[in-house]
Short mmCIF file of C-alpha atoms in Angstrom, two decimals:
data_model
loop_
_atom_site.label_atom_id
_atom_site.label_comp_id
_atom_site.label_asym_id
_atom_site.label_seq_id
_atom_site.Cartn_x
_atom_site.Cartn_y
_atom_site.Cartn_z
CA UNK A 29 -0.02 0.45 0.22
CA UNK A 30 1.09 3.11 -0.70
CA UNK A 31 1.60 5.74 2.05
CA UNK A 32 1.10 8.78 -0.43
CA UNK A 33 1.87 9.86 -4.19
CA UNK A 34 4.99 10.60 -3.95
CA UNK A 35 6.28 7.09 -2.36
CA UNK A 36 6.60 5.79 -5.64
CA UNK A 37 9.94 7.91 -5.47
CA UNK A 38 11.13 7.18 -2.04
CA UNK A 39 14.69 5.82 -2.38
CA UNK A 40 14.52 4.01 0.68
CA UNK A 41 14.26 0.01 0.66
CA UNK A 42 13.55 -2.54 3.68
CA UNK A 43 17.48 -3.92 3.79
CA UNK A 44 18.00 -0.01 4.93
CA UNK A 45 20.30 0.37 1.87
CA UNK A 46 19.99 2.70 -0.49
CA UNK A 47 20.17 -0.21 -3.59
CA UNK A 48 17.56 1.50 -5.65
CA UNK A 49 20.56 3.72 -6.66
CA UNK A 50 21.97 0.93 -8.33
CA UNK A 51 19.60 0.75 -11.27
CA UNK A 52 21.34 3.96 -12.25
CA UNK A 53 24.38 1.83 -13.82
CA UNK A 54 22.25 -0.99 -15.31
CA UNK A 55 23.52 0.12 -18.63
CA UNK A 56 26.50 -0.38 -18.03
CA UNK A 57 25.98 -4.18 -17.83
CA UNK A 58 24.76 -3.38 -21.59
CA UNK A 59 28.28 -2.27 -23.02
CA UNK A 60 30.18 -5.51 -22.65
CA UNK A 61 27.14 -7.18 -25.10
CA UNK A 62 27.35 -5.32 -27.32
CA UNK A 63 31.37 -6.28 -28.40
CA UNK A 64 29.83 -9.49 -28.96
CA UNK A 65 26.65 -8.31 -31.25
CA UNK A 66 27.07 -8.60 -35.17
CA UNK A 67 26.02 -4.85 -36.49
CA UNK A 68 22.38 -4.77 -36.61
CA UNK A 69 20.01 -2.20 -36.92
CA UNK A 70 20.43 -0.74 -33.37
CA UNK A 71 23.51 -0.21 -33.43
CA UNK A 72 23.73 1.52 -36.33
CA UNK A 73 21.00 3.64 -35.70
CA UNK A 74 22.56 4.49 -32.05
CA UNK A 75 26.03 5.28 -33.99
CA UNK A 76 23.74 7.31 -36.14
CA UNK A 77 23.02 9.01 -32.95
CA UNK A 78 25.82 9.59 -31.40
CA UNK A 79 27.72 11.03 -34.94
CA UNK A 80 24.79 13.47 -35.30
CA UNK A 81 25.07 14.51 -31.41
CA UNK A 82 29.16 15.00 -32.02
CA UNK A 83 28.19 16.86 -35.17
CA UNK A 84 25.97 19.20 -33.11
CA UNK A 85 27.93 20.02 -30.09
CA UNK A 86 31.03 20.83 -32.53
CA UNK A 87 29.01 23.44 -34.09
CA UNK A 88 28.19 24.89 -31.05
CA UNK A 89 31.34 24.11 -29.15
CA UNK A 90 33.19 26.34 -32.06
CA UNK A 91 36.47 25.28 -33.83
CA UNK A 92 38.59 24.61 -30.31
CA UNK A 93 36.19 21.77 -29.24
CA UNK A 94 38.75 18.93 -29.73
CA UNK A 95 37.12 15.79 -28.11
CA UNK A 96 34.88 17.53 -25.49
CA UNK A 97 32.12 16.11 -27.01
CA UNK A 98 32.64 13.07 -26.19
CA UNK A 99 31.43 14.06 -22.67
CA UNK A 100 27.92 15.89 -23.42
CA UNK A 101 27.57 12.82 -25.85
CA UNK A 102 28.39 10.15 -22.71
CA UNK A 103 26.18 12.26 -20.78
CA UNK A 104 23.16 12.38 -23.00
CA UNK A 105 23.56 8.27 -23.29
CA UNK A 106 23.75 8.00 -19.77
CA UNK A 107 20.44 9.82 -18.58
CA UNK A 108 18.96 8.24 -21.72
CA UNK A 109 19.33 5.12 -20.15
CA UNK A 110 18.54 6.42 -17.08
CA UNK A 111 14.98 7.49 -18.20
CA UNK A 112 14.27 4.69 -20.57
CA UNK A 113 15.22 2.06 -17.43
CA UNK A 114 12.71 3.82 -15.53
CA UNK A 115 10.07 3.63 -17.76
CA UNK A 116 9.76 -0.68 -16.88
CA UNK A 117 7.76 -1.58 -13.61
CA UNK A 118 9.55 -2.10 -10.11
CA UNK A 119 13.27 0.09 -11.58
CA UNK A 120 13.73 2.79 -10.15
CA UNK A 121 13.34 6.35 -11.35
CA UNK A 122 16.67 7.97 -10.18
CA UNK A 123 16.69 10.93 -12.48
CA UNK A 124 13.31 11.96 -10.56
CA UNK A 125 14.91 13.10 -7.95
CA UNK A 126 16.91 16.35 -7.35
CA UNK A 127 19.90 14.71 -5.70
CA UNK A 128 20.64 13.02 -8.45
CA UNK A 129 20.27 15.59 -10.85
CA UNK A 130 21.82 18.41 -8.84
CA UNK A 131 24.65 16.36 -8.73
CA UNK A 132 25.24 15.78 -12.62
CA UNK A 133 24.05 19.67 -13.57
CA UNK A 134 26.16 21.44 -10.31
CA UNK A 135 30.03 19.95 -10.76
CA UNK A 136 29.47 20.68 -14.92
CA UNK A 137 28.01 24.46 -14.22
CA UNK A 138 30.75 25.12 -11.90
CA UNK A 139 33.32 23.92 -13.65
CA UNK A 140 32.26 25.98 -16.50
CA UNK A 141 32.23 28.94 -14.39
CA UNK A 142 35.67 28.45 -12.71
CA UNK A 143 37.50 27.97 -16.01
CA UNK A 144 35.99 30.63 -17.66
CA UNK A 145 36.51 33.28 -14.96
CA UNK A 146 40.09 32.39 -14.55
CA UNK A 147 40.44 32.37 -18.31
CA UNK A 148 38.49 34.53 -19.94
CA UNK A 149 37.44 36.86 -17.37
CA UNK A 150 37.28 39.88 -19.77
CA UNK A 151 34.74 37.55 -22.22
CA UNK A 152 32.82 36.58 -19.38
CA UNK A 153 32.60 40.31 -18.30
CA UNK A 154 30.74 40.68 -21.32
CA UNK A 155 28.55 38.03 -21.17
CA UNK A 156 26.78 40.03 -17.90
CA UNK A 157 26.21 43.62 -20.40
CA UNK A 158 24.59 42.32 -23.85
CA UNK A 159 25.30 44.33 -27.02
CA UNK A 160 23.79 47.55 -27.27
CA UNK A 161 21.94 47.71 -23.99
CA UNK A 162 21.62 51.88 -23.25
CA UNK A 163 24.22 52.60 -19.87
CA UNK A 164 20.94 53.53 -17.78
CA UNK A 165 19.92 49.84 -18.52
CA UNK A 166 23.50 48.61 -17.56
CA UNK A 167 23.04 47.57 -13.93
CA UNK A 168 20.35 46.06 -14.31
CA UNK A 169 20.88 43.58 -16.82
CA UNK A 170 24.62 42.93 -15.10
CA UNK A 171 22.39 42.06 -11.98
CA UNK A 172 19.78 40.46 -13.91
CA UNK A 173 22.56 38.93 -15.90
CA UNK A 174 24.20 37.63 -12.64
CA UNK A 175 21.04 35.86 -11.00
CA UNK A 176 19.90 34.17 -14.29
CA UNK A 177 23.89 32.55 -14.54
CA UNK A 178 23.32 31.73 -10.77
CA UNK A 179 20.33 29.98 -10.87
CA UNK A 180 21.21 27.41 -14.35
CA UNK A 181 22.44 24.86 -12.52
CA UNK A 182 19.27 24.75 -10.78
CA UNK A 183 16.97 25.28 -13.92
CA UNK A 184 18.77 22.19 -15.36
CA UNK A 185 17.76 19.56 -12.31
CA UNK A 186 14.69 20.34 -12.16
CA UNK A 187 14.01 20.30 -15.51
CA UNK A 188 14.85 17.45 -15.82
CA UNK A 189 13.65 15.97 -12.40
CA UNK A 190 9.70 18.11 -13.07
CA UNK A 191 8.78 16.22 -15.94
CA UNK A 192 9.93 12.73 -15.12
CA UNK A 193 7.99 12.95 -12.22
CA UNK A 194 5.01 14.20 -13.76
CA UNK A 195 4.17 11.67 -16.24
CA UNK A 196 5.46 9.15 -13.65
CA UNK A 197 2.49 10.46 -11.16
CA UNK A 198 0.13 10.44 -14.40
CA UNK A 199 0.78 7.01 -14.77
CA UNK A 200 0.22 6.24 -11.12
CA UNK A 201 -2.89 7.99 -10.74
CA UNK A 202 -4.47 6.05 -13.68
CA UNK A 203 -3.04 2.34 -12.60
CA UNK A 204 -5.03 3.68 -8.83
CA UNK A 205 -7.87 3.71 -10.56
CA UNK A 206 -7.93 0.48 -12.87
CA UNK A 207 -9.40 -1.66 -9.21
CA UNK A 208 -13.13 -1.69 -9.09
CA UNK A 209 -14.02 0.10 -12.65
CA UNK A 210 -15.92 -1.63 -15.39
CA UNK A 211 -14.49 -3.92 -18.17
CA UNK A 212 -15.17 -0.72 -20.14
CA UNK A 213 -13.66 1.84 -18.02
CA UNK A 214 -10.72 -0.63 -16.99
CA UNK A 215 -10.02 -0.71 -21.56
CA UNK A 216 -9.80 2.82 -22.06
CA UNK A 217 -7.52 3.38 -19.02
CA UNK A 218 -5.55 0.41 -20.28
CA UNK A 219 -5.44 2.66 -23.92
CA UNK A 220 -4.48 5.69 -22.34
CA UNK A 221 -1.54 4.60 -20.16
CA UNK A 222 -0.39 2.99 -23.67
CA UNK A 223 -0.38 6.38 -24.89
CA UNK A 224 1.08 8.25 -21.56
CA UNK A 225 3.80 5.56 -21.86
CA UNK A 226 4.61 6.58 -25.54
CA UNK A 227 4.82 10.22 -24.49
CA UNK A 228 7.21 9.10 -21.46
CA UNK A 229 9.54 7.73 -24.29
CA UNK A 230 9.57 10.62 -25.96
CA UNK A 231 9.66 13.01 -23.29
CA UNK A 232 12.68 10.80 -21.95
CA UNK A 233 14.62 11.10 -25.51
CA UNK A 234 13.96 14.49 -25.39
CA UNK A 235 14.75 15.80 -21.75
CA UNK A 236 18.27 14.27 -22.25
CA UNK A 237 18.72 15.87 -25.75
CA UNK A 238 18.21 18.63 -24.31
CA UNK A 239 19.91 18.42 -20.80
CA UNK A 240 22.70 17.89 -22.97
CA UNK A 241 22.48 20.55 -25.53
CA UNK A 242 22.12 23.09 -22.58
CA UNK A 243 25.29 21.97 -20.74
CA UNK A 244 27.24 22.60 -23.94
CA UNK A 245 25.66 26.15 -24.73
CA UNK A 246 26.96 26.78 -21.14
CA UNK A 247 30.01 25.32 -21.75
CA UNK A 248 30.70 27.24 -25.40
CA UNK A 249 30.08 30.81 -22.97
CA UNK A 250 32.73 30.55 -20.83
CA UNK A 251 35.32 29.86 -23.91
#
């Protein structure tokens, strides 16, 4: 029995150990098997996806990106794997917790800021005042840009967690309505949940892409 609606996101277990967080590393179990697979459609599609992401991130990072795109492609793959695995039953939704999403966004943003302010101080100051800003509005624009820069890791973390929570809550609410309903309503609920699962699969891919792209944009501003 659920004590409340949000108990499905409770990371505690009966053993007293945070074993649920091991679901974040389930994707690592699939990596060795890929070396034994013959080239199939899934591997070809994934190779195509990584090539497209590499080309897009290279454009965003600029000509001096070198091998930096590998980090953002790996970040996309990690978030996508976690988002898709959470759609299966009895697998912990790790990306719906701020402790997970903030642990991804905060170190990235902090490293970008430290690198940018230490190596490109004048360039970072120029970002605080957009080009063409009137002299009277410059103090306000500096304060606004500073606040928007500080809350970037929070917005990255909350965006990913909130989108994953919203879909799972809808599925939980609809699933709790099944017992005691007529067969017609039950069939409608099942059809609605199938449609929501399809939507959640798309949201899982889109949120992983958005997180990786925004991280790439924040990195490009510090170069």
